[in-house]
PDB file of C-alpha atoms and ligand atoms in Angstrom:
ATOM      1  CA  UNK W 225       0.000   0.000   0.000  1.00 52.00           C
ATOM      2  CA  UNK W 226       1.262   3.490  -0.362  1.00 64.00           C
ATOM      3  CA  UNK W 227       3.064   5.146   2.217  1.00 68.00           C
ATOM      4  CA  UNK W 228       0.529   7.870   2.207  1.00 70.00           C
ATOM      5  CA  UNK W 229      -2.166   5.797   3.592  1.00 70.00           C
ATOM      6  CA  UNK W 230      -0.046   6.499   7.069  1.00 70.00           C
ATOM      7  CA  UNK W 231       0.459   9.912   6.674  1.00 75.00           C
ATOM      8  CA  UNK W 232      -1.453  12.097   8.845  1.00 74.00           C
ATOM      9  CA  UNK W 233      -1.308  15.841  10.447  1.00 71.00           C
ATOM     10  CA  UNK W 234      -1.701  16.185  14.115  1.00 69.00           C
ATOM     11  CA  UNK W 235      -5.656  16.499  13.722  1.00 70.00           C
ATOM     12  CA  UNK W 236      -4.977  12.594  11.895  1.00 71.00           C
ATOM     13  CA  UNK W 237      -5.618  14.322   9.008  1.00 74.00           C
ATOM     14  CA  UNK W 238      -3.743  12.856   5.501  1.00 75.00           C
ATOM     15  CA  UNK W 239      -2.269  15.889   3.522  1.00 82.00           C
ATOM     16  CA  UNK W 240      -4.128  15.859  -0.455  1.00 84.00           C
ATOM     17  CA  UNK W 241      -2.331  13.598  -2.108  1.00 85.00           C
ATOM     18  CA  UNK W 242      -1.382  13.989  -5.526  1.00 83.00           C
ATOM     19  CA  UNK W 243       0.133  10.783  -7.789  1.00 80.00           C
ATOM     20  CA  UNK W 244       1.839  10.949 -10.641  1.00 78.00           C
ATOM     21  CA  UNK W 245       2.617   8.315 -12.959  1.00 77.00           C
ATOM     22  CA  UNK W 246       2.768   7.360 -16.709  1.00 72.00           C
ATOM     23  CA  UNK W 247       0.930   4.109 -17.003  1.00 72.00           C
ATOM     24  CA  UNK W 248      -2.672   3.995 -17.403  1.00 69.00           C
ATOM     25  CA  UNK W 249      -2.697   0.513 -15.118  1.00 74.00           C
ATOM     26  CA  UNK W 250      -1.042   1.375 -12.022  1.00 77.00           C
ATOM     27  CA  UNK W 251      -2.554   4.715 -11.663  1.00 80.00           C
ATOM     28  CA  UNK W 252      -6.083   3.075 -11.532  1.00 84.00           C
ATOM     29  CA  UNK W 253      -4.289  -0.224  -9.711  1.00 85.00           C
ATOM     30  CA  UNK W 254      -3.371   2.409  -7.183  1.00 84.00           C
ATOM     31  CA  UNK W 255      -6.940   4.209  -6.772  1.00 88.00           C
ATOM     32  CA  UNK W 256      -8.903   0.448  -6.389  1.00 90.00           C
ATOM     33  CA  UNK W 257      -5.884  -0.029  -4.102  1.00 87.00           C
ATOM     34  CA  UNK W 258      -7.140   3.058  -1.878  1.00 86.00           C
ATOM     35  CA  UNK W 259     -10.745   3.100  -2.013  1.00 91.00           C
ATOM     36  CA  UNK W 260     -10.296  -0.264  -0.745  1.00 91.00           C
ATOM     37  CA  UNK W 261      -8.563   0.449   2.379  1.00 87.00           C
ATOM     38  CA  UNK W 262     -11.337   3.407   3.304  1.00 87.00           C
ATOM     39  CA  UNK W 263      -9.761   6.285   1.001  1.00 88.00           C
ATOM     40  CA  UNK W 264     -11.555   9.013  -1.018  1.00 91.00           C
ATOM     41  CA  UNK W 265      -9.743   8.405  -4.139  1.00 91.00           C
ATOM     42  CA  UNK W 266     -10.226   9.433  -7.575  1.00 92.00           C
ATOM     43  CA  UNK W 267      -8.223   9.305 -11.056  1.00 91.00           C
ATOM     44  CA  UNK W 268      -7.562  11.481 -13.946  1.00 90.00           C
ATOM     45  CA  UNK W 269      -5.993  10.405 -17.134  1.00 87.00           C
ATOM     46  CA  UNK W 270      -5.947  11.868 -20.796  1.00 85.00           C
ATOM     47  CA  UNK W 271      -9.794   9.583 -21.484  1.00 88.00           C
ATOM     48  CA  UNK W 272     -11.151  11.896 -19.222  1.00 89.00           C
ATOM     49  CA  UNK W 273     -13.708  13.747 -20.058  1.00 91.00           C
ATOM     50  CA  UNK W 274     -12.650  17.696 -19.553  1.00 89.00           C
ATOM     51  CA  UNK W 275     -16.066  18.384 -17.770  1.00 92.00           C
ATOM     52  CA  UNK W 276     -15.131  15.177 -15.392  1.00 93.00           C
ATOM     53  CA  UNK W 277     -11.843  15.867 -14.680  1.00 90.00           C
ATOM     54  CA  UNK W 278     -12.955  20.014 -13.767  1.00 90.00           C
ATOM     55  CA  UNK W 279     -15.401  17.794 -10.854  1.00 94.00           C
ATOM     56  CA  UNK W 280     -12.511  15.538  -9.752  1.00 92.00           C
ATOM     57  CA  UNK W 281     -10.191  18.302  -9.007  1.00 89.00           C
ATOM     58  CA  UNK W 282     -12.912  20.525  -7.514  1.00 91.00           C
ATOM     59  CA  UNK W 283     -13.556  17.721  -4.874  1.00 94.00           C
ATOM     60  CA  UNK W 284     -10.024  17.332  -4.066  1.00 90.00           C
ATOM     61  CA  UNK W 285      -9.538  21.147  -3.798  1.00 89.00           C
ATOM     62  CA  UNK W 286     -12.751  20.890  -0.859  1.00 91.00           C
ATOM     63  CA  UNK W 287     -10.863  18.029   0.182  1.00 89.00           C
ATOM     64  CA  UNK W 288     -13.974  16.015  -0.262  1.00 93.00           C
ATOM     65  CA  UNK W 289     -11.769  13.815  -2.305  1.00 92.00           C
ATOM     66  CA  UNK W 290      -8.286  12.829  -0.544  1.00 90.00           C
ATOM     67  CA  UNK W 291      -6.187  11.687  -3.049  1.00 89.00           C
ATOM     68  CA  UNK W 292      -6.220  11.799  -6.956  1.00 91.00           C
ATOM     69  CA  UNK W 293      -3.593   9.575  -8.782  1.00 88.00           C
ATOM     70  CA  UNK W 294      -3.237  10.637 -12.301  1.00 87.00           C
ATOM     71  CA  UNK W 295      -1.824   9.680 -15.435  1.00 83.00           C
ATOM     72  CA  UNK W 296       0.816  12.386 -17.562  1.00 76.00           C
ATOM     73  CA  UNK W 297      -1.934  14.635 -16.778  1.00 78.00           C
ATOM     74  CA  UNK W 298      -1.585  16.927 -13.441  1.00 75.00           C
ATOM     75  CA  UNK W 299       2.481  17.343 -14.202  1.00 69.00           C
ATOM     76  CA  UNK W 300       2.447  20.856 -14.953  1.00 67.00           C
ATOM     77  CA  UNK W 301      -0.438  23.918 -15.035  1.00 66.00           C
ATOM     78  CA  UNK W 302      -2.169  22.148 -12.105  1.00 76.00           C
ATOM     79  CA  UNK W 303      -2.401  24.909  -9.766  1.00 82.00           C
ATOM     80  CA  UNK W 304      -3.861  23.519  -6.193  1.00 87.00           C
ATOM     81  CA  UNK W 305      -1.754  25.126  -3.116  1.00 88.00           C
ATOM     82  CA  UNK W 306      -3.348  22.833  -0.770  1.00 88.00           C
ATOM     83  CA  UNK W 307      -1.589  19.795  -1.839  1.00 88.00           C
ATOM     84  CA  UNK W 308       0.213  18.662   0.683  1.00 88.00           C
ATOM     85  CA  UNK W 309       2.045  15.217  -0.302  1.00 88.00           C
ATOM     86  CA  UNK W 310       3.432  14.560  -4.073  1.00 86.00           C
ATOM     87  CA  UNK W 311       3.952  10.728  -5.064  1.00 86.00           C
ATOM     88  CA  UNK W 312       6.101   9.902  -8.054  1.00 85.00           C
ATOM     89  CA  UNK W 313       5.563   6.949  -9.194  1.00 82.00           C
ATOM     90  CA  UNK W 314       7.072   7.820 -12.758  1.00 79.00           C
ATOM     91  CA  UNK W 315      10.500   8.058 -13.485  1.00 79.00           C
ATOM     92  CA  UNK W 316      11.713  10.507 -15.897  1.00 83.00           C
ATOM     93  CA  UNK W 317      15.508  11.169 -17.001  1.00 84.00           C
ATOM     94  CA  UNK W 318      13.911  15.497 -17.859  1.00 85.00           C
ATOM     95  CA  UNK W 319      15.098  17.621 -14.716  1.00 85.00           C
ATOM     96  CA  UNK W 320      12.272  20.004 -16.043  1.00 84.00           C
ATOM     97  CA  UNK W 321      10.094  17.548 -15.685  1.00 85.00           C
ATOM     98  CA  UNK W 322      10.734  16.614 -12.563  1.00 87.00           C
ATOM     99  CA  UNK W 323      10.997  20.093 -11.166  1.00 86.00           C
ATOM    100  CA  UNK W 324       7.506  20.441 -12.596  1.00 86.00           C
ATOM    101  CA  UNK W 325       5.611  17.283 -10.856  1.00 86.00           C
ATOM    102  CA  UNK W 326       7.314  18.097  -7.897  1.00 86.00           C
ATOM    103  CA  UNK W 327       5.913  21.750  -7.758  1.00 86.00           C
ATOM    104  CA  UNK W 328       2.673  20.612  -8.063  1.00 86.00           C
ATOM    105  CA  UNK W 329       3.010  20.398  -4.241  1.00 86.00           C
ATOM    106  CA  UNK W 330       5.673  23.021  -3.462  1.00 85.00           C
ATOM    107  CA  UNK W 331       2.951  26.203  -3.781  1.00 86.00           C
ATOM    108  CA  UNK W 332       2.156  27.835   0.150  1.00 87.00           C
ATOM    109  CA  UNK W 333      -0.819  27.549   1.622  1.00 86.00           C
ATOM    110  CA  UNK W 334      -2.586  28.446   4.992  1.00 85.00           C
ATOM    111  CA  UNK W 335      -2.160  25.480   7.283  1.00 81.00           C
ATOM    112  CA  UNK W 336       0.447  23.846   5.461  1.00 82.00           C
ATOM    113  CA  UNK W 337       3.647  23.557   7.097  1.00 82.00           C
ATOM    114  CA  UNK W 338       5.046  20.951   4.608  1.00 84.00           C
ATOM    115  CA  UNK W 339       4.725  18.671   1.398  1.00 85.00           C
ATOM    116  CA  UNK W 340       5.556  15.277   1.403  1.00 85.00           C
ATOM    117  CA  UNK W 341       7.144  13.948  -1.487  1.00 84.00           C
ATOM    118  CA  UNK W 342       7.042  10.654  -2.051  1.00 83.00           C
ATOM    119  CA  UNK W 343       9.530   9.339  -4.357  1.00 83.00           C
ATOM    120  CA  UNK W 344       8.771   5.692  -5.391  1.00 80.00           C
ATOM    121  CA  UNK W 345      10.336   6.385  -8.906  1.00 79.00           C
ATOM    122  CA  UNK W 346      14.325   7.255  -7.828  1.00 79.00           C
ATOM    123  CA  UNK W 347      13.938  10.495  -9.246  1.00 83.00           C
ATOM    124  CA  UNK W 348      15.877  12.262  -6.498  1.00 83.00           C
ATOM    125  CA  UNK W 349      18.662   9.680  -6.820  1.00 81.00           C
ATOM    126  CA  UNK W 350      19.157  11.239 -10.468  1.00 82.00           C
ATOM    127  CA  UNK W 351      17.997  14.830 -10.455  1.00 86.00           C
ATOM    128  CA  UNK W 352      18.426  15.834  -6.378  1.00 85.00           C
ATOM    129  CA  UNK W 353      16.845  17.580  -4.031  1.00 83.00           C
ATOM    130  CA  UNK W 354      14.070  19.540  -4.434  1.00 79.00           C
ATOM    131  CA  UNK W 355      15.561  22.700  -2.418  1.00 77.00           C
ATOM    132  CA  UNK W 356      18.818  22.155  -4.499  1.00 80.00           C
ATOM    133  CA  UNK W 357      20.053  25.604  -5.891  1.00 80.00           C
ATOM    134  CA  UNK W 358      19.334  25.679 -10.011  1.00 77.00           C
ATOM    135  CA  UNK W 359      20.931  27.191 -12.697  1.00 77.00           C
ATOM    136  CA  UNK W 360      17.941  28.774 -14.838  1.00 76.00           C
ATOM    137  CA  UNK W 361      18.874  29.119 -18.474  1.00 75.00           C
ATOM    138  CA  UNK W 362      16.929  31.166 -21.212  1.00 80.00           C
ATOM    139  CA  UNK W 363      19.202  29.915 -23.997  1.00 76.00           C
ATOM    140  CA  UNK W 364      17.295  27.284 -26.109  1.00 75.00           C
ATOM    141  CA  UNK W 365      20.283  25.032 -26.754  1.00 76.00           C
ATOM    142  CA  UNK W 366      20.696  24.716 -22.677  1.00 76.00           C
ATOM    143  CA  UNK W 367      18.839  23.500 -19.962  1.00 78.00           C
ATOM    144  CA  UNK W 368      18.399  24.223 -16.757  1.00 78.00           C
ATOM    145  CA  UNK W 369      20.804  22.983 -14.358  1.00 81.00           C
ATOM    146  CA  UNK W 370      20.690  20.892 -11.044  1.00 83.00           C
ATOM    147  CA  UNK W 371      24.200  23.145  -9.538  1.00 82.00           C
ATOM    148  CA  UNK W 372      24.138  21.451  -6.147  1.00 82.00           C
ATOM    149  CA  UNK W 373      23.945  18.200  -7.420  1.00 82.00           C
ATOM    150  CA  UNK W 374      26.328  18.294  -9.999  1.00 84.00           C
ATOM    151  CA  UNK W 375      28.724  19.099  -7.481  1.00 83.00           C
ATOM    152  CA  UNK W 376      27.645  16.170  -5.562  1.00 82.00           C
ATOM    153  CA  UNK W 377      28.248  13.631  -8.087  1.00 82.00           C
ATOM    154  CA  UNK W 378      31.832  15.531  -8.901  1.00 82.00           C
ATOM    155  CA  UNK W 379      32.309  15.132  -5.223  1.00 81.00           C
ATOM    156  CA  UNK W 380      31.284  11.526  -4.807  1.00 77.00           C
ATOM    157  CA  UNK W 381      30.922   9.889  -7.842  1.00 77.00           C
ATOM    158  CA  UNK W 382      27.645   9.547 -10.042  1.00 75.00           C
ATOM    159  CA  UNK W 383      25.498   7.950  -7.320  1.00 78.00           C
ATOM    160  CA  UNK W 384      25.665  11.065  -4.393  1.00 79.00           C
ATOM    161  CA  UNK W 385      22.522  10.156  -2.474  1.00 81.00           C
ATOM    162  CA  UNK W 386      21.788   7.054  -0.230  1.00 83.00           C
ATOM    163  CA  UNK W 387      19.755   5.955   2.807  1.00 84.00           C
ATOM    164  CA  UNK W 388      20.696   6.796   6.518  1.00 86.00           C
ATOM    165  CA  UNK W 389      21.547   3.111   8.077  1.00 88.00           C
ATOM    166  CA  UNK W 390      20.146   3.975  11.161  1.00 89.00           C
ATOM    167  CA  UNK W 391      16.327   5.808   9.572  1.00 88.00           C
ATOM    168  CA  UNK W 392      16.330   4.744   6.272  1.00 84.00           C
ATOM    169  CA  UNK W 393      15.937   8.996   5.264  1.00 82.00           C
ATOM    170  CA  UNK W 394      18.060   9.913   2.003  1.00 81.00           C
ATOM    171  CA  UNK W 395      20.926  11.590   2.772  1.00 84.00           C
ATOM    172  CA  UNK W 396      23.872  12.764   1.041  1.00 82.00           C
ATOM    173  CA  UNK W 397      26.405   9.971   0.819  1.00 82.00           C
ATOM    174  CA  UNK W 398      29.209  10.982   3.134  1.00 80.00           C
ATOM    175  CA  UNK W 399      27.477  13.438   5.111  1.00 82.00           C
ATOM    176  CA  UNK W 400      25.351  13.557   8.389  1.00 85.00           C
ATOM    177  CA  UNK W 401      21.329  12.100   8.274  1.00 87.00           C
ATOM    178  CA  UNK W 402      19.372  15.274   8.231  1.00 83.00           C
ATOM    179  CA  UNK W 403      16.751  13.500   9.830  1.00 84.00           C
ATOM    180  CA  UNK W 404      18.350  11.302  12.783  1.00 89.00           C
ATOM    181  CA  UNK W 405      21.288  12.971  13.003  1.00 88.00           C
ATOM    182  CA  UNK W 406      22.902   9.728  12.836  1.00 89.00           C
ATOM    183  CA  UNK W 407      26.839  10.973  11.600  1.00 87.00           C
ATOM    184  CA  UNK W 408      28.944   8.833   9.269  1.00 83.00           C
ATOM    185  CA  UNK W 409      32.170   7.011  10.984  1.00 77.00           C
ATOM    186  CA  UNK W 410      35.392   7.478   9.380  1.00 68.00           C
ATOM    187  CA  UNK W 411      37.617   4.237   8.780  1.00 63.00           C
ATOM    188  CA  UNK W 412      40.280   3.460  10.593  1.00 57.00           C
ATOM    189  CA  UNK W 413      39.159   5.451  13.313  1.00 53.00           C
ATOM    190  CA  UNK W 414      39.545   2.356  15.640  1.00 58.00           C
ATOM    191  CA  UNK W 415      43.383   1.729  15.500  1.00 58.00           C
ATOM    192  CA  UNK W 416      44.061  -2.039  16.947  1.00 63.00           C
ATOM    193  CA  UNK W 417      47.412  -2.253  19.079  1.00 64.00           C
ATOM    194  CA  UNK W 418      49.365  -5.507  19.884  1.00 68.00           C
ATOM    195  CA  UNK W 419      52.652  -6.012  21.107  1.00 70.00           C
ATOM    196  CA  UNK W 420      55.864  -6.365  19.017  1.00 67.00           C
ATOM    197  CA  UNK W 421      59.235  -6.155  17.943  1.00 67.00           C
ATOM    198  CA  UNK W 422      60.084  -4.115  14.711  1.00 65.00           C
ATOM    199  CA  UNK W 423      62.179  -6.022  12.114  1.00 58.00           C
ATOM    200  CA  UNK W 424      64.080  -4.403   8.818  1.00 59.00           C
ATOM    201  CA  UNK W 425      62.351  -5.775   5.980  1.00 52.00           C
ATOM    202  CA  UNK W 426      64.171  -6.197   2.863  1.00 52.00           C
ATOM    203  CA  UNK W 427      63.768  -6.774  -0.837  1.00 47.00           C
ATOM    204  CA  UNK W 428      63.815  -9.959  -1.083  1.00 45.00           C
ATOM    205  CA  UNK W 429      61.067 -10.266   1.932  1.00 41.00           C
ATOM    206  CA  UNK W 430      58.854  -6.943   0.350  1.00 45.00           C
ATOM    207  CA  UNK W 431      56.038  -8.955  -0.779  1.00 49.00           C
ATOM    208  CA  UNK W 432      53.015  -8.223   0.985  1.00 55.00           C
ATOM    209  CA  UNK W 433      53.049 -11.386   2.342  1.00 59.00           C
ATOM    210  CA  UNK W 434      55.648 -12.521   5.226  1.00 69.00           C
ATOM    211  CA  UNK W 435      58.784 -14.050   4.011  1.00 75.00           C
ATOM    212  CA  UNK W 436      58.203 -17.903   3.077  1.00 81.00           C
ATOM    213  CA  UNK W 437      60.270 -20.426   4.353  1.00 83.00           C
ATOM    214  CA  UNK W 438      61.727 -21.264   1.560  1.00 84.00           C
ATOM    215  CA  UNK W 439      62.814 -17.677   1.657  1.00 87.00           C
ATOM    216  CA  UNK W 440      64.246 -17.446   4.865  1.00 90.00           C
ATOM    217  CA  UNK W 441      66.272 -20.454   4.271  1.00 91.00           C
ATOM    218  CA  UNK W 442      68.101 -19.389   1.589  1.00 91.00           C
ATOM    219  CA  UNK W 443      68.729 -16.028   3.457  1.00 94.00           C
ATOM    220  CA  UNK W 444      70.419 -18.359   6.188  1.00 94.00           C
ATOM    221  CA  UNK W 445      72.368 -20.039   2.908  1.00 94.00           C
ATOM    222  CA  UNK W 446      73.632 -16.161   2.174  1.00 95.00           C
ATOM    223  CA  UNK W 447      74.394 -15.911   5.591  1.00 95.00           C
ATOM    224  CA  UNK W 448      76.222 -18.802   6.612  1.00 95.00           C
ATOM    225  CA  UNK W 449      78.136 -18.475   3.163  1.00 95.00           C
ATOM    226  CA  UNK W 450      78.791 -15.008   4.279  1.00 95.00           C
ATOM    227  CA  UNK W 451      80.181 -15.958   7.488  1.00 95.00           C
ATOM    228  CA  UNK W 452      82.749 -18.383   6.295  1.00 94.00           C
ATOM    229  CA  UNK W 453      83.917 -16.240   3.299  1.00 94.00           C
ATOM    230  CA  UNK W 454      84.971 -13.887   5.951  1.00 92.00           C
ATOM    231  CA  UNK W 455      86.068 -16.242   9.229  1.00 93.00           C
ATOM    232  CA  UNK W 456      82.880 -14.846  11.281  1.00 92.00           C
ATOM    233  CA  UNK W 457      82.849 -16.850  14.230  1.00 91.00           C
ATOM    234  CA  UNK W 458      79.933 -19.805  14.181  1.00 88.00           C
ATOM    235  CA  UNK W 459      76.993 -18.538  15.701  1.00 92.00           C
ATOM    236  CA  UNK W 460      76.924 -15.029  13.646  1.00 94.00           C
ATOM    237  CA  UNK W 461      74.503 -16.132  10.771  1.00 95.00           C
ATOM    238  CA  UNK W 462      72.420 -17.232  13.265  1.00 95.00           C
ATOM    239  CA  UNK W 463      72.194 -13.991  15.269  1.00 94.00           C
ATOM    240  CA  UNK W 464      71.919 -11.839  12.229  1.00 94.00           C
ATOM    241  CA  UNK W 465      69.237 -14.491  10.959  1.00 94.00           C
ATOM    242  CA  UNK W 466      67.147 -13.461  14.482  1.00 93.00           C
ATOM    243  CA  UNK W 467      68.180 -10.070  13.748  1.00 91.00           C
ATOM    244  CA  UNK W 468      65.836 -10.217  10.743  1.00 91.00           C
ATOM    245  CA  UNK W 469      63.110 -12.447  11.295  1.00 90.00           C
ATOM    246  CA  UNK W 470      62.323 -12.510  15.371  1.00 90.00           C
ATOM    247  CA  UNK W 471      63.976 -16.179  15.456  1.00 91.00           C
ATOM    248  CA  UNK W 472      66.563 -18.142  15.141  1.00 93.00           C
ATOM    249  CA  UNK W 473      66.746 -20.281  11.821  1.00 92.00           C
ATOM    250  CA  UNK W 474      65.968 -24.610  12.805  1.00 90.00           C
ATOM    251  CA  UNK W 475      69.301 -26.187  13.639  1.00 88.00           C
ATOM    252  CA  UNK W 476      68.889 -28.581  10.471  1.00 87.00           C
ATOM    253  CA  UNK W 477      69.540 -25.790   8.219  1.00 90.00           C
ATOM    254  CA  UNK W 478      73.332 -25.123   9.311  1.00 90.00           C
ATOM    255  CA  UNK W 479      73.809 -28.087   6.756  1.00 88.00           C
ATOM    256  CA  UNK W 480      72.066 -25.688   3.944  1.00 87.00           C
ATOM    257  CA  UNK W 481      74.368 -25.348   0.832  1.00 88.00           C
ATOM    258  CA  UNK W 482      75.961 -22.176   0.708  1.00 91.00           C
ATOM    259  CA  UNK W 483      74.534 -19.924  -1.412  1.00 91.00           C
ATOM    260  CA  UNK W 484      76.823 -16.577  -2.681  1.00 92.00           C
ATOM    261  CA  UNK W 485      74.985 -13.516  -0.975  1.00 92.00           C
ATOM    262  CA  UNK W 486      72.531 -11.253  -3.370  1.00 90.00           C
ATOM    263  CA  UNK W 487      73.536  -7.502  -3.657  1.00 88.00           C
ATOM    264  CA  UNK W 488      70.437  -7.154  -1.176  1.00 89.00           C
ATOM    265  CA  UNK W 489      71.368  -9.805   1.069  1.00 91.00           C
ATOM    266  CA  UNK W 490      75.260  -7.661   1.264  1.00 92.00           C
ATOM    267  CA  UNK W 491      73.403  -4.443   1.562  1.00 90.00           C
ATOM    268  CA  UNK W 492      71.288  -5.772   4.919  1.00 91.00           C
ATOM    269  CA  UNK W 493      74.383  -7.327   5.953  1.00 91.00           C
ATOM    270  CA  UNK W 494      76.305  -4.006   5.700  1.00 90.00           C
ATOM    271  CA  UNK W 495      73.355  -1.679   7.229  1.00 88.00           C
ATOM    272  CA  UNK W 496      73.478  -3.522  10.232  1.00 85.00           C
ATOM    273  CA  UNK W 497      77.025  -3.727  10.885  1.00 82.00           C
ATOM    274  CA  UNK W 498      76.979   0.008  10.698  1.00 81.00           C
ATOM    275  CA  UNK W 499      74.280   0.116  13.264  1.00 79.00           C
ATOM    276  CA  UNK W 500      76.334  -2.309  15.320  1.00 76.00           C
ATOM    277  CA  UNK W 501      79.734  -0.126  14.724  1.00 77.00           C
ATOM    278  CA  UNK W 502      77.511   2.842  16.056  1.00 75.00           C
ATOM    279  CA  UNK W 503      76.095   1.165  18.984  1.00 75.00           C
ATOM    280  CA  UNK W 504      79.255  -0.151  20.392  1.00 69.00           C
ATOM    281  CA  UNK W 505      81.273   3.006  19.788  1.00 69.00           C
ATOM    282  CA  UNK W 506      78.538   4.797  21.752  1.00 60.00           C
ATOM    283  CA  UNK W 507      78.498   2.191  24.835  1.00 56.00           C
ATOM    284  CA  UNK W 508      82.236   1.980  25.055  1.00 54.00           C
ATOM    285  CA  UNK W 509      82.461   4.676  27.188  1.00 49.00           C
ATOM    286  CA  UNK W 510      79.571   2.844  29.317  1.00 48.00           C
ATOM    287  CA  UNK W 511      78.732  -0.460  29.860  1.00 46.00           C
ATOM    288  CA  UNK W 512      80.030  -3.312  27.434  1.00 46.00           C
ATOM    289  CA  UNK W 513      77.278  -4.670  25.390  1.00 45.00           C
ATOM    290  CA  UNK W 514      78.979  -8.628  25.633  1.00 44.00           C
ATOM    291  CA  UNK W 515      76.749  -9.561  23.028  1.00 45.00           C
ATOM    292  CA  UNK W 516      79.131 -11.838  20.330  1.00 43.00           C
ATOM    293  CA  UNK W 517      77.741 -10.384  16.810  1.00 42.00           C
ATOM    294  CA  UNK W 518      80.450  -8.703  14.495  1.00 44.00           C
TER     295      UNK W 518
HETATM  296 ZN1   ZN X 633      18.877   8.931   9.696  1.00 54.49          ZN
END
């Protein structure tokens, strides 16, 4: 049923509703649909008789008729300030046009605070808000412009409007709910902290995912080939292994062929002997560090 049928002021009285749609069968599916359920409903379509359709508009102006659905009729040079709810149920891809269906309702009127538009079609998904500022053209070769939204969808993409989670109201996709005041969350806002130990990360481990095993072990090859090229002490490939990943390598891998380092694998090697000269140059005047690494 429409959403009109709950619509009511504070005397429980429903504003004059006016539908518009383009279809011959659902405008008069939507009037059986109403005088079932206890409404004073009406239609008006492009069969009717000029004479009948003067009547049918004169009873909704003395409200003795509550709603009138229509068919490509009523969209423009209706004048009745009283209306007080508008339902598309037509979808059009004119602006003008739906500027003009939704002014049917937009005119002031004593005891009228509002008009309701209901917006079955999408319409305001594509052409905006009815309050939206315009940019009025006389030139024949332009048309009138929806400003406002235009910025929107340069703002946000081609789809700026979408319901409030919490109230279901349209709102303008990233901003506040006009209507709840429910306030959009930003990501990330919620930072997640856990305990840890930073390690260098190289090249050769840059992937997004974590170095493999199989890449680990043939940084321990580099590294134990490293340490006998040079007469490290046994026990340095190891520590500069743990260095990297947070662990020493398994002891089954000291039998790992040795594999000639990678310019990386010399680079990471160098870096942190440099940060090693640095720190035991500083603590010499202090305490000794006694750890064994080169
Ligand atoms: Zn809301």
């Amino acid at each position: 049923m429409l959403f009109w049928n709950g619509l009511s002021d504070q005397n429980g009285v429903a504003p004059l509703g006016l539908l518009l749609t383009s279809r011959n069968s659902i405008h008069i599916h939507i009037r059986d649909e109403l005088i079932k359920s206890g409404v004073r409903a009406e239609h008006v379509d492009g069969t009717t008789p000029q004479g009948d359709r003067e009547a049918i508009l004169g009873r909704l102006a003395s409200g003795e008729t509550e709603f009138v659905s229509n068919c490509q009729v009523l969209t423009e040079g209706f004048d009745l300030p009283d209306l007080g709810c508008i339902v598309l149920a037509r979808p059009t891809k004119s602006f003008g046009l739906y500027l003009q269906m939704i002014g049917r309702g937009l005119r002031t009127a004593e005891n009228k605070p509002d008009c309701i538009i209901l917006d079955h079609a999408g319409a305001v998904y594509q052409h905006g808000l009815p309050h939206d500022q315009i940019m009025w053209t006389l030139d024949v070769d332009k048309r009138a412009e929806n400003v406002t939204q235009a910025e929107r969808k340069a703002k946000v993409g081609s789809d700026p409007m979408c319901d409030c989670p919490k109230c279901g109201a349209l709102r303008v996709r990233g901003m506040g709910c006009d209507a709840c005041g429910w306030e959009p969350q930003r990501r990330g806002s919620g930072i997640d902290f856990a305990d840890g130990d930073l390690i260098a990360i190289d090249a050769p481990a840059r992937s997004n995912a974590p170095a493999s095993q199989m890449e680990r072990a043939r940084f321990y090859s580099e590294l134990l080939h490293h340490q006998e090229a040079r007469g490290y002490k046994s026990g340095w490939a190891a520590h500069k292994f743990k260095d990297k990943f947070g662990s020493f390598p398994p002891w089954a891998w000291n039998d790992l062929q040795r594999i000639e380092p990678s310019v990386i694998t010399l680079r990471w090697i160098r870096s942190r002997n440099i940060a090693y000269a640095k720190a035991t140059s500083f603590s010499r005047t202090g305490a000794s560090h006694g750890t064994a690494a080169q």
